[in-house]
CSV table of C-alpha atoms and ligand atoms in Angstrom, one decimal:
chain,number,residue,atom,x,y,z
A,1,UNK,CA,1.2,-15.2,-5.6
A,2,UNK,CA,-1.8,-15.2,-3.9
A,3,UNK,CA,-0.3,-16.0,-0.1
A,4,UNK,CA,0.2,-11.6,1.0
A,5,UNK,CA,1.3,-10.1,4.0
A,6,UNK,CA,0.6,-6.7,4.1
A,7,UNK,CA,2.8,-4.8,6.9
A,8,UNK,CA,1.1,-1.7,8.1
A,9,UNK,CA,-3.0,-0.9,7.7
A,10,UNK,CA,-3.0,3.0,8.1
A,11,UNK,CA,-4.5,4.8,5.3
A,12,UNK,CA,-3.0,3.3,1.7
A,13,UNK,CA,-2.0,-0.5,4.1
A,14,UNK,CA,-5.6,-1.1,4.5
A,15,UNK,CA,-7.4,-0.4,1.4
A,16,UNK,CA,-4.1,-2.4,-0.4
A,17,UNK,CA,-5.1,-4.9,1.5
A,18,UNK,CA,-8.8,-5.5,1.2
A,19,UNK,CA,-8.4,-4.9,-3.0
A,20,UNK,CA,-6.0,-7.7,-3.4
A,21,UNK,CA,-7.9,-9.8,-0.7
A,22,UNK,CA,-11.7,-8.9,-2.8
A,23,UNK,CA,-9.1,-9.8,-5.8
A,24,UNK,CA,-8.9,-13.6,-4.4
A,25,UNK,CA,-5.9,-13.0,-3.0
A,26,UNK,CA,-5.2,-14.7,1.1
A,27,UNK,CA,-4.3,-11.6,3.0
A,28,UNK,CA,-2.4,-11.1,6.3
A,29,UNK,CA,-2.7,-7.2,7.5
A,30,UNK,CA,0.3,-6.3,10.2
A,31,UNK,CA,0.3,-4.0,12.4
A,32,UNK,CA,1.8,-3.1,16.4
A,33,UNK,CA,-1.4,-2.0,16.9
A,34,UNK,CA,-3.3,-4.2,19.2
A,35,UNK,CA,-6.1,-2.3,18.8
A,36,UNK,CA,-6.4,-1.8,14.6
A,37,UNK,CA,-6.0,-5.6,14.5
A,38,UNK,CA,-9.0,-6.3,16.8
A,39,UNK,CA,-11.1,-3.8,15.7
A,40,UNK,CA,-10.7,-5.6,11.9
A,41,UNK,CA,-11.4,-8.5,12.3
A,42,UNK,CA,-14.6,-7.7,14.2
A,43,UNK,CA,-15.0,-6.1,10.5
A,44,UNK,CA,-14.8,-2.5,12.0
A,45,UNK,CA,-12.3,0.0,9.9
A,46,UNK,CA,-10.9,3.2,12.4
A,47,UNK,CA,-10.3,5.4,9.6
A,48,UNK,CA,-12.7,7.2,7.4
A,49,UNK,CA,-12.8,6.7,3.6
A,50,UNK,CA,-15.2,6.1,1.4
A,51,UNK,CA,-16.6,2.8,1.2
A,52,UNK,CA,-13.5,1.5,2.6
A,53,UNK,CA,-15.9,-0.2,5.8
A,54,UNK,CA,-17.9,-2.2,4.0
A,55,UNK,CA,-15.8,-4.1,1.6
A,56,UNK,CA,-13.8,-4.8,4.7
A,57,UNK,CA,-16.1,-5.9,6.6
A,58,UNK,CA,-16.9,-8.2,3.2
A,59,UNK,CA,-13.8,-9.2,3.1
A,60,UNK,CA,-12.7,-10.6,6.7
A,61,UNK,CA,-16.7,-11.7,6.6
A,62,UNK,CA,-15.5,-13.0,3.4
A,63,UNK,CA,-11.8,-14.6,5.3
A,64,UNK,CA,-9.9,-13.7,3.3
A,65,UNK,CA,-8.8,-10.8,5.2
A,66,UNK,CA,-7.4,-10.9,8.6
A,67,UNK,CA,-5.4,-8.9,10.9
A,68,UNK,CA,-2.2,-9.2,13.1
A,69,UNK,CA,0.3,-7.8,15.5
A,70,UNK,CA,3.0,-10.6,13.2
A,71,UNK,CA,3.8,-11.4,9.9
A,72,UNK,CA,3.4,-14.5,8.1
A,73,UNK,CA,5.2,-16.2,6.0
A,74,UNK,CA,3.8,-15.0,2.5
A,75,UNK,CA,4.4,-15.0,-1.4
A,76,UNK,CA,4.1,-11.5,-1.1
A,77,UNK,CA,5.3,-8.6,1.6
A,78,UNK,CA,3.5,-5.0,0.6
A,79,UNK,CA,4.9,-2.4,3.5
A,80,UNK,CA,3.0,0.3,3.8
A,81,UNK,CA,4.4,2.1,6.8
A,82,UNK,CA,4.5,6.1,7.6
A,83,UNK,CA,7.3,7.4,7.1
A,84,UNK,CA,7.6,10.7,8.7
A,85,UNK,CA,10.5,12.8,9.7
A,86,UNK,CA,12.8,13.8,12.2
A,87,UNK,CA,12.5,17.5,14.5
A,88,UNK,CA,16.0,18.3,11.6
A,89,UNK,CA,13.8,17.1,8.3
A,90,UNK,CA,15.2,13.8,7.9
A,91,UNK,CA,13.5,11.0,7.3
A,92,UNK,CA,12.8,8.8,9.6
A,93,UNK,CA,12.8,5.9,8.3
A,94,UNK,CA,12.4,3.8,11.3
A,95,UNK,CA,9.4,1.8,10.4
A,96,UNK,CA,10.5,0.7,7.7
A,97,UNK,CA,14.0,-1.0,9.0
A,98,UNK,CA,10.9,-2.9,11.7
A,99,UNK,CA,8.8,-4.3,9.1
A,100,UNK,CA,11.5,-5.0,6.7
A,101,UNK,CA,13.5,-7.1,9.5
A,102,UNK,CA,9.5,-8.3,11.1
A,103,UNK,CA,10.5,-10.5,7.9
A,104,UNK,CA,13.1,-11.3,7.7
A,105,UNK,CA,12.3,-14.6,10.6
A,106,UNK,CA,9.1,-15.6,7.4
A,107,UNK,CA,11.0,-15.0,4.2
A,108,UNK,CA,11.9,-17.4,1.8
A,109,UNK,CA,12.7,-18.5,-2.2
A,110,UNK,CA,10.8,-16.5,-4.4
A,111,UNK,CA,9.2,-14.2,-1.9
A,112,UNK,CA,8.8,-10.6,-3.8
A,113,UNK,CA,9.3,-7.5,-0.6
A,114,UNK,CA,7.6,-5.0,-2.0
A,115,UNK,CA,7.6,-1.4,-0.1
A,116,UNK,CA,5.0,1.1,-0.9
A,117,UNK,CA,5.8,4.2,1.5
A,118,UNK,CA,7.4,7.1,0.3
A,119,UNK,CA,11.5,6.8,1.1
A,120,UNK,CA,14.6,9.6,-0.1
A,121,UNK,CA,16.5,7.9,-3.3
A,122,UNK,CA,18.0,6.0,-2.4
A,123,UNK,CA,16.9,4.5,0.5
A,124,UNK,CA,16.6,1.2,-1.5
A,125,UNK,CA,19.4,0.1,-2.7
A,126,UNK,CA,21.0,1.5,0.8
A,127,UNK,CA,18.5,0.3,3.4
A,128,UNK,CA,16.3,-1.8,2.8
A,129,UNK,CA,18.5,-4.4,-0.2
A,130,UNK,CA,21.5,-4.9,2.3
A,131,UNK,CA,19.0,-5.5,5.3
A,132,UNK,CA,18.5,-8.3,3.5
A,133,UNK,CA,22.2,-9.5,1.8
A,134,UNK,CA,23.4,-9.1,4.8
A,135,UNK,CA,22.0,-12.2,6.1
A,136,UNK,CA,22.9,-13.7,3.1
A,137,UNK,CA,19.9,-13.3,0.0
A,138,UNK,CA,20.7,-13.0,-3.2
A,139,UNK,CA,18.3,-10.2,-4.6
A,140,UNK,CA,18.9,-11.0,-8.4
A,141,UNK,CA,17.8,-14.8,-7.4
A,142,UNK,CA,16.6,-15.9,-4.6
A,143,UNK,CA,13.7,-12.9,-4.1
A,144,UNK,CA,12.7,-9.6,-5.5
A,145,UNK,CA,12.8,-6.3,-4.1
A,146,UNK,CA,10.9,-3.3,-5.5
A,147,UNK,CA,9.7,0.0,-4.4
A,148,UNK,CA,5.9,1.2,-6.5
A,149,UNK,CA,4.8,4.3,-4.3
A,150,UNK,CA,0.8,4.5,-4.3
A,151,UNK,CA,-0.1,7.6,-5.7
A,152,UNK,CA,-3.3,8.6,-4.6
A,153,UNK,CA,-5.7,11.4,-3.6
A,154,UNK,CA,-7.0,10.6,0.4
A,155,UNK,CA,-10.8,10.3,0.0
A,156,UNK,CA,-10.6,8.7,-2.8
A,157,UNK,CA,-8.6,5.8,-2.7
A,158,UNK,CA,-9.9,3.1,-3.0
A,159,UNK,CA,-10.8,4.0,-7.7
A,160,UNK,CA,-7.3,5.3,-7.3
A,161,UNK,CA,-5.7,2.3,-6.2
A,162,UNK,CA,-7.8,0.5,-8.7
A,163,UNK,CA,-7.5,3.2,-11.9
A,164,UNK,CA,-4.1,5.1,-12.1
A,165,UNK,CA,-1.0,4.6,-13.1
A,166,UNK,CA,1.5,2.2,-10.6
A,167,UNK,CA,5.3,2.8,-11.4
A,168,UNK,CA,6.4,-0.9,-10.2
A,169,UNK,CA,10.2,-0.3,-9.7
A,170,UNK,CA,12.7,-2.6,-9.4
A,171,UNK,CA,15.8,-3.6,-7.6
A,172,UNK,CA,16.9,-4.6,-10.9
A,173,UNK,CA,14.5,-5.4,-13.7
A,174,UNK,CA,13.4,-8.7,-12.2
A,175,UNK,CA,11.1,-7.6,-9.7
A,176,UNK,CA,10.3,-5.1,-11.4
A,177,UNK,CA,8.5,-8.1,-12.7
A,178,UNK,CA,8.0,-9.5,-10.6
A,179,UNK,CA,6.3,-7.1,-8.5
A,180,UNK,CA,4.0,-5.8,-11.8
A,181,UNK,CA,3.1,-9.4,-11.3
A,182,UNK,CA,1.0,-8.8,-8.1
A,183,UNK,CA,-0.1,-5.3,-8.7
A,184,UNK,CA,-1.9,-6.9,-12.2
A,185,UNK,CA,-4.2,-8.7,-9.8
A,186,UNK,CA,-6.3,-5.3,-8.9
A,187,UNK,CA,-4.2,-3.1,-10.5
A,188,UNK,CA,-6.8,-1.7,-14.2
A,189,UNK,CA,-4.6,1.7,-14.4
A,190,UNK,CA,-1.4,1.1,-17.1
A,191,UNK,CA,2.0,-0.5,-14.4
A,192,UNK,CA,4.9,0.9,-16.5
A,193,UNK,CA,8.2,-0.4,-15.2
A,194,UNK,CA,11.4,1.1,-14.1
A,195,UNK,CA,14.4,1.0,-11.2
A,196,UNK,CA,14.0,1.6,-7.5
A,197,UNK,CA,15.7,4.7,-7.5
A,198,UNK,CA,13.8,6.1,-10.2
A,199,UNK,CA,10.2,6.0,-8.7
A,200,UNK,CA,11.9,6.6,-6.0
A,201,UNK,CA,12.7,9.7,-7.2
A,202,UNK,CA,9.2,9.1,-9.4
A,203,UNK,CA,6.6,9.4,-6.1
A,204,UNK,CA,9.1,11.9,-4.9
A,205,UNK,CA,9.0,14.7,-7.1
A,206,UNK,CA,5.2,14.6,-7.4
A,207,UNK,CA,4.6,15.9,-4.3
A,208,UNK,CA,7.9,18.5,-4.9
A,209,UNK,CA,5.7,20.0,-7.9
A,210,UNK,CA,2.7,20.2,-6.5
A,211,UNK,CA,4.9,21.3,-3.3
A,212,UNK,CA,7.1,24.2,-4.6
A,213,UNK,CA,3.0,25.2,-7.4
A,214,UNK,CA,1.3,25.5,-4.8
A,215,UNK,CA,4.5,27.8,-2.4
A,216,UNK,CA,3.9,29.8,-6.4
A,217,UNK,CA,0.6,30.8,-5.1
A,218,UNK,CA,1.3,31.3,-2.2
A,219,UNK,CA,3.8,34.0,-2.9
A,220,UNK,CA,1.4,35.2,-5.4
A,221,UNK,CA,-0.6,36.5,-2.3
A,222,UNK,CA,1.5,37.6,-0.4
A,223,UNK,CA,2.7,40.7,-3.8
A,224,UNK,CA,-1.0,40.8,-4.1
A,225,UNK,CA,-2.0,41.7,-0.5
A,226,UNK,CA,0.9,44.5,-0.6
A,227,UNK,CA,0.2,45.4,-4.3
A,228,UNK,CA,-3.5,45.2,-3.7
A,229,UNK,CA,-3.9,43.5,-7.0
A,230,UNK,CA,-6.9,40.4,-6.4
A,231,UNK,CA,-4.5,36.9,-5.6
A,232,UNK,CA,-7.9,34.4,-7.0
A,233,UNK,CA,-8.4,36.2,-10.7
A,234,UNK,CA,-5.0,36.7,-11.4
A,235,UNK,CA,-5.5,32.8,-10.0
A,236,UNK,CA,-8.5,32.5,-13.2
A,237,UNK,CA,-7.3,34.0,-15.4
A,238,UNK,CA,-3.3,33.2,-16.4
A,239,UNK,CA,-5.1,29.4,-16.0
A,240,UNK,CA,-6.5,30.4,-19.0
A,241,UNK,CA,-4.5,30.6,-21.4
A,242,UNK,CA,-3.2,26.5,-21.8
A,243,UNK,CA,0.0,25.4,-20.2
A,244,UNK,CA,-0.7,27.0,-17.6
A,245,UNK,CA,-2.1,26.0,-14.5
A,246,UNK,CA,-1.6,28.0,-10.8
A,247,UNK,CA,-2.6,26.7,-7.6
A,248,UNK,CA,-4.6,28.1,-4.9
A,249,UNK,CA,-3.6,29.7,-2.4
A,250,UNK,CA,-4.4,28.4,0.8
A,251,UNK,CA,-2.6,29.0,5.1
A,252,UNK,CA,-0.4,26.8,5.1
A,253,UNK,CA,0.5,22.9,3.7
A,254,UNK,CA,-0.8,19.5,5.1
A,255,UNK,CA,-0.7,16.6,4.8
A,256,UNK,CA,1.8,13.9,5.8
A,257,UNK,CA,2.4,13.8,1.7
A,258,UNK,CA,2.9,17.4,-0.4
A,259,UNK,CA,4.6,19.0,3.9
A,260,UNK,CA,7.4,16.0,3.9
A,261,UNK,CA,8.4,14.2,0.6
A,262,UNK,CA,10.6,17.2,-0.4
A,263,UNK,CA,12.9,17.1,2.8
A,264,UNK,CA,13.6,13.0,1.5
A,265,UNK,CA,15.2,15.2,-1.5
A,266,UNK,CA,16.3,18.5,0.3
A,267,UNK,CA,18.4,15.6,3.0
A,268,UNK,CA,19.7,13.6,-0.3
A,269,UNK,CA,21.1,16.8,-2.3
A,270,UNK,CA,21.2,20.3,-0.4
A,271,UNK,CA,23.7,21.9,-2.5
A,272,UNK,CA,20.9,21.5,-5.7
A,273,UNK,CA,17.7,22.4,-3.8
A,274,UNK,CA,17.1,25.7,-3.5
A,275,UNK,CA,14.2,26.0,-5.2
A,276,UNK,CA,11.8,23.2,-3.0
A,277,UNK,CA,13.9,24.5,0.5
A,278,UNK,CA,12.8,28.5,0.1
A,279,UNK,CA,9.3,26.5,-1.0
A,280,UNK,CA,9.0,24.9,2.4
A,281,UNK,CA,9.6,27.8,3.3
A,282,UNK,CA,7.5,29.5,2.2
A,283,UNK,CA,4.5,27.2,2.8
A,284,UNK,CA,5.8,26.7,5.9
A,285,UNK,CA,5.8,30.9,6.2
A,286,UNK,CA,1.9,31.0,5.1
A,287,UNK,CA,0.1,29.5,9.3
A,288,UNK,CA,2.3,33.9,11.1
A,289,UNK,CA,0.9,35.4,7.5
A,290,UNK,CA,-2.7,34.2,8.3
A,291,UNK,CA,-2.2,35.2,11.4
A,292,UNK,CA,-1.0,38.8,10.8
A,293,UNK,CA,-3.9,39.2,8.5
A,294,UNK,CA,-6.3,38.4,11.2
A,295,UNK,CA,-5.0,40.8,13.9
A,296,UNK,CA,-5.8,43.0,11.0
A,297,UNK,CA,-9.3,43.0,10.6
A,298,UNK,CA,-9.2,42.3,14.7
A,299,UNK,CA,-6.9,44.7,16.9
A,300,UNK,CA,-8.8,43.8,20.1
A,301,UNK,CA,-6.1,42.4,22.4
A,302,UNK,CA,-8.2,39.6,23.8
A,303,UNK,CA,-10.6,38.5,21.0
A,304,UNK,CA,-12.2,36.1,20.3
A,305,UNK,CA,-11.2,33.8,17.4
A,306,UNK,CA,-13.7,30.9,16.1
A,307,UNK,CA,-11.1,28.6,14.0
A,308,UNK,CA,-13.6,26.4,11.8
A,309,UNK,CA,-11.4,23.4,10.1
A,310,UNK,CA,-9.0,21.6,11.7
A,311,UNK,CA,-8.2,19.1,9.8
A,312,UNK,CA,-4.7,20.0,6.7
A,313,UNK,CA,-7.9,19.5,3.6
A,314,UNK,CA,-11.1,19.5,3.0
A,315,UNK,CA,-13.5,16.8,3.8
A,316,UNK,CA,-11.2,14.3,5.2
A,317,UNK,CA,-10.6,13.4,8.9
A,318,UNK,CA,-7.0,14.0,9.6
A,319,UNK,CA,-5.7,16.2,10.7
A,320,UNK,CA,-0.9,15.2,10.1
A,321,UNK,CA,0.6,18.6,9.8
A,322,UNK,CA,-2.5,20.8,9.5
A,323,UNK,CA,-1.4,24.8,9.1
A,324,UNK,CA,-4.7,25.0,11.9
A,325,UNK,CA,-2.4,24.2,14.1
A,326,UNK,CA,0.4,26.6,14.1
A,327,UNK,CA,-2.0,29.6,13.4
A,328,UNK,CA,-4.3,28.8,16.4
A,329,UNK,CA,-0.5,29.4,18.7
A,330,UNK,CA,0.5,31.4,17.4
A,331,UNK,CA,-3.6,33.7,17.6
A,332,UNK,CA,-3.0,32.5,21.1
A,333,UNK,CA,0.8,33.9,22.4
A,334,UNK,CA,-1.1,36.6,20.6
A,335,UNK,CA,-3.6,37.0,23.5
A,336,UNK,CA,-6.9,36.4,21.2
A,337,UNK,CA,-9.2,33.1,22.9
A,338,UNK,CA,-9.7,30.5,20.7
A,339,UNK,CA,-12.8,28.3,20.0
A,340,UNK,CA,-12.4,25.4,17.1
A,341,UNK,CA,-15.3,24.2,14.7
A,342,UNK,CA,-14.1,21.1,13.1
A,343,UNK,CA,-17.6,17.9,11.8
A,344,UNK,CA,-14.9,16.2,11.2
A,345,UNK,CA,-12.2,16.0,13.2
A,346,UNK,CA,-12.8,13.1,17.0
A,347,UNK,CA,-12.6,14.7,20.0
A,348,UNK,CA,-10.6,12.5,21.4
A,349,UNK,CA,-8.2,12.6,18.9
A,350,UNK,CA,-6.8,15.9,19.5
A,351,UNK,CA,-5.5,18.8,22.9
A,352,UNK,CA,-8.3,21.0,21.6
A,353,UNK,CA,-11.8,21.5,23.2
A,354,UNK,CA,-13.7,21.4,19.7
A,355,UNK,CA,-17.5,22.8,19.3
A,356,UNK,CA,-20.0,22.7,18.0
A,357,UNK,CA,-21.0,25.7,15.2
A,358,UNK,CA,-23.5,27.6,17.3
A,359,UNK,CA,-21.1,27.4,20.6
A,360,UNK,CA,-17.5,28.3,18.3
A,361,UNK,CA,-19.2,31.1,16.4
A,362,UNK,CA,-20.6,32.9,19.9
A,363,UNK,CA,-18.9,36.1,20.6
A,364,UNK,CA,-16.4,35.7,17.9
A,365,UNK,CA,-15.0,38.4,16.8
A,366,UNK,CA,-14.2,36.5,13.6
A,367,UNK,CA,-15.1,33.4,11.8
A,368,UNK,CA,-11.4,32.2,10.5
A,369,UNK,CA,-11.9,29.5,8.0
A,370,UNK,CA,-8.8,27.4,7.0
A,371,UNK,CA,-10.2,23.8,5.8
A,372,UNK,CA,-12.8,24.4,3.1
A,373,UNK,CA,-15.1,21.1,4.4
A,374,UNK,CA,-18.5,20.8,2.0
A,375,UNK,CA,-19.9,21.9,5.7
A,376,UNK,CA,-18.1,25.3,5.7
A,377,UNK,CA,-19.2,25.9,2.2
A,378,UNK,CA,-22.9,27.4,3.2
A,379,UNK,CA,-22.8,29.2,6.4
A,380,UNK,CA,-26.0,28.9,8.7
A,381,UNK,CA,-25.3,33.2,8.0
A,382,UNK,CA,-28.4,33.5,10.6
A,383,UNK,CA,-26.5,32.5,13.4
A,384,UNK,CA,-23.1,34.3,12.3
A,385,UNK,CA,-25.1,37.4,12.8
A,386,UNK,CA,-27.4,36.6,15.1
A,387,UNK,CA,-23.7,35.3,17.8
A,388,UNK,CA,-21.3,37.6,16.6
A,389,UNK,CA,-21.5,41.8,17.4
A,390,UNK,CA,-19.6,42.4,14.1
A,391,UNK,CA,-19.5,39.5,11.9
A,392,UNK,CA,-16.0,39.3,9.9
A,393,UNK,CA,-15.7,35.7,7.8
A,394,UNK,CA,-11.9,35.4,6.9
A,395,UNK,CA,-11.9,33.0,4.0
A,396,UNK,CA,-7.9,31.6,4.1
A,397,UNK,CA,-9.8,28.5,1.7
A,398,UNK,CA,-11.9,31.0,-1.0
A,399,UNK,CA,-14.2,28.5,-0.1
A,400,UNK,CA,-17.2,30.3,1.6
A,401,UNK,CA,-20.3,31.6,-0.9
A,402,UNK,CA,-21.9,34.3,1.7
A,403,UNK,CA,-24.9,36.3,0.6
A,404,UNK,CA,-25.4,38.7,3.5
A,405,UNK,CA,-24.4,42.4,3.2
A,406,UNK,CA,-23.6,42.5,7.2
A,407,UNK,CA,-21.2,40.0,7.3
A,408,UNK,CA,-17.6,40.6,6.4
A,409,UNK,CA,-16.2,38.7,4.1
A,410,UNK,CA,-12.4,38.1,2.8
A,411,UNK,CA,-10.3,36.5,1.8
A,412,UNK,CA,-6.6,36.8,0.2
A,413,UNK,CA,-7.6,39.1,-3.3
A,414,UNK,CA,-9.0,41.8,-0.8
A,415,UNK,CA,-7.3,41.9,2.4
A,416,UNK,CA,-5.8,44.7,0.7
A,417,UNK,CA,-2.0,47.0,2.9
A,418,UNK,CA,-2.7,50.5,1.3
B,1,LIG,N1,-3.1,23.0,-1.5
B,1,LIG,C1,-3.1,24.3,-1.3
B,1,LIG,N2,-2.9,24.8,-2.7
B,1,LIG,C2,-3.3,23.8,-3.5
B,1,LIG,C3,-3.9,22.7,-3.0
B,1,LIG,C4,-3.3,22.3,-1.9
B,1,LIG,O1,-3.2,24.9,-0.3
B,1,LIG,O2,-3.9,24.5,-4.8
B,1,LIG,C5,-2.4,22.5,0.0
B,1,LIG,C6,-4.0,21.5,1.0
B,1,LIG,O3,-4.8,22.6,1.2
B,1,LIG,C7,-3.1,20.6,1.4
B,1,LIG,C8,-1.4,20.5,1.0
B,1,LIG,O4,-1.9,21.5,-0.1
B,1,LIG,O5,-3.3,20.7,2.8
B,1,LIG,C9,-2.4,19.1,0.2
B,1,LIG,O6,-2.8,18.7,-0.8
B,1,LIG,P1,-3.1,18.2,-1.7
B,1,LIG,O7,-3.7,17.7,-1.6
B,1,LIG,O8,-2.0,18.0,-3.0
B,1,LIG,O9,-1.9,17.1,-1.3
B,1,LIG,P2,-2.2,15.1,-0.7
B,1,LIG,O10,-1.0,15.4,0.8
B,1,LIG,O11,-4.1,14.7,0.8
B,1,LIG,O12,-2.8,14.1,-1.7
B,1,LIG,C10,-1.4,14.3,-2.6
B,1,LIG,C11,-1.7,13.9,-3.7
B,1,LIG,N3,-0.3,14.0,-4.2
B,1,LIG,C12,-0.6,15.4,-5.8
B,1,LIG,O13,-1.6,15.8,-5.6
B,1,LIG,C13,0.3,15.2,-6.6
B,1,LIG,C14,-2.2,12.6,-3.9
B,1,LIG,O14,-2.1,11.9,-5.1
B,1,LIG,C15,-0.7,11.4,-3.5
B,1,LIG,O15,-0.6,10.2,-3.0
B,1,LIG,C16,-0.7,12.4,-1.4
B,1,LIG,O16,0.8,13.5,-1.7
B,1,LIG,C17,0.7,11.3,-1.5
B,1,LIG,O17,0.2,10.2,-0.1
B,1,LIG,O18,1.7,11.3,-1.6
């Protein structure tokens, strides 16, 4: 089981391929993006992730990992392709289907096919299984399918892939057991075997739990702004209770996981998922809430706003589903001029002109902090005072520590409407 083909070399696929290669497996990484394949074969990594550069260079150099645009025969195929949503919030399974079909010509008896991509409930039974069954493959005795979702935190991917508990959901019991054997080569955490459907729902519920709890914190922020309650004090004190874990309010929920996964459940059971749907609506409503607060702080039309942070969360370069984009769009619709600064984002990955800190702050009426990068936790206050006539900081992530009395600092806990 040590000849692997990993399809999809993104945030999850590349670390996964590299860790199996480091364990001594012979791994072929496959991606449709030729630039990714080319740079990888030179040992270069396009993704910013702690420790990944060095690991990839090592295993490429040792010949345990190579990259190609073409699938080749292997003992184990791991599918780690994106599963985004369509405009109508239904799951886009095109990449999972294309990857499964790319494996078909190379599949052999005894092979294990693992889908790591996050997928709606019943996808293994109703979509992936039939792709192989319809070509005459017996899923009980000839080939073995499993869904093994990842649960790593971007920024800590390598260590979490190794140490987190791994759920292995088999198309049947034999498939779960064979997939578990594959992961034992890399995973030091517990490996729990279950059914594919249970694994699909488990993964989705992990992120839906978070989305609903973030929505609760965001709703508290709105209520607090209306009643003059200090949101952060309430959360901090309520969490003193041993069994309470109120999450943090923010500008909205970004990323290709928390903001997406609840829709995979809602799609399959719309009449029973009211709370999940309302939570999504609340989190999707936060950009407008943020813009309404900016309008209260800076009522002058045509004013300049410096947006600090485009990524969906701190200290990474990922901007997928980031609430910063709807916030900027809404502010521009209200007639504000926007400067954008984010030290983690490359200019060629976004359409906005990215400015350095001073250029972004120059003559701005308000600094709007949307991401909790470490660089934003201690801002250069002298520059702010010098570059802004009436310095206001609105920190939607409650991550900035301001010392100067001259700078007006706002978070949700002091935006009383009264
Ligand atoms: N956020 C809040 N308030 C909070 C926590 C987060 O507003 O209290 C926001 C963040 O700013 C961000 C978004 O939610 O915009 C999502 O951030 P996150 O750190 O919760 O989630 P991801 O997408 O980086 O990673 C999650 C993780 N899942 C859980 O924590 C249950 C990770 O373990 C998963 O592997 C990942 O989704 C995934 O790939 O599914």
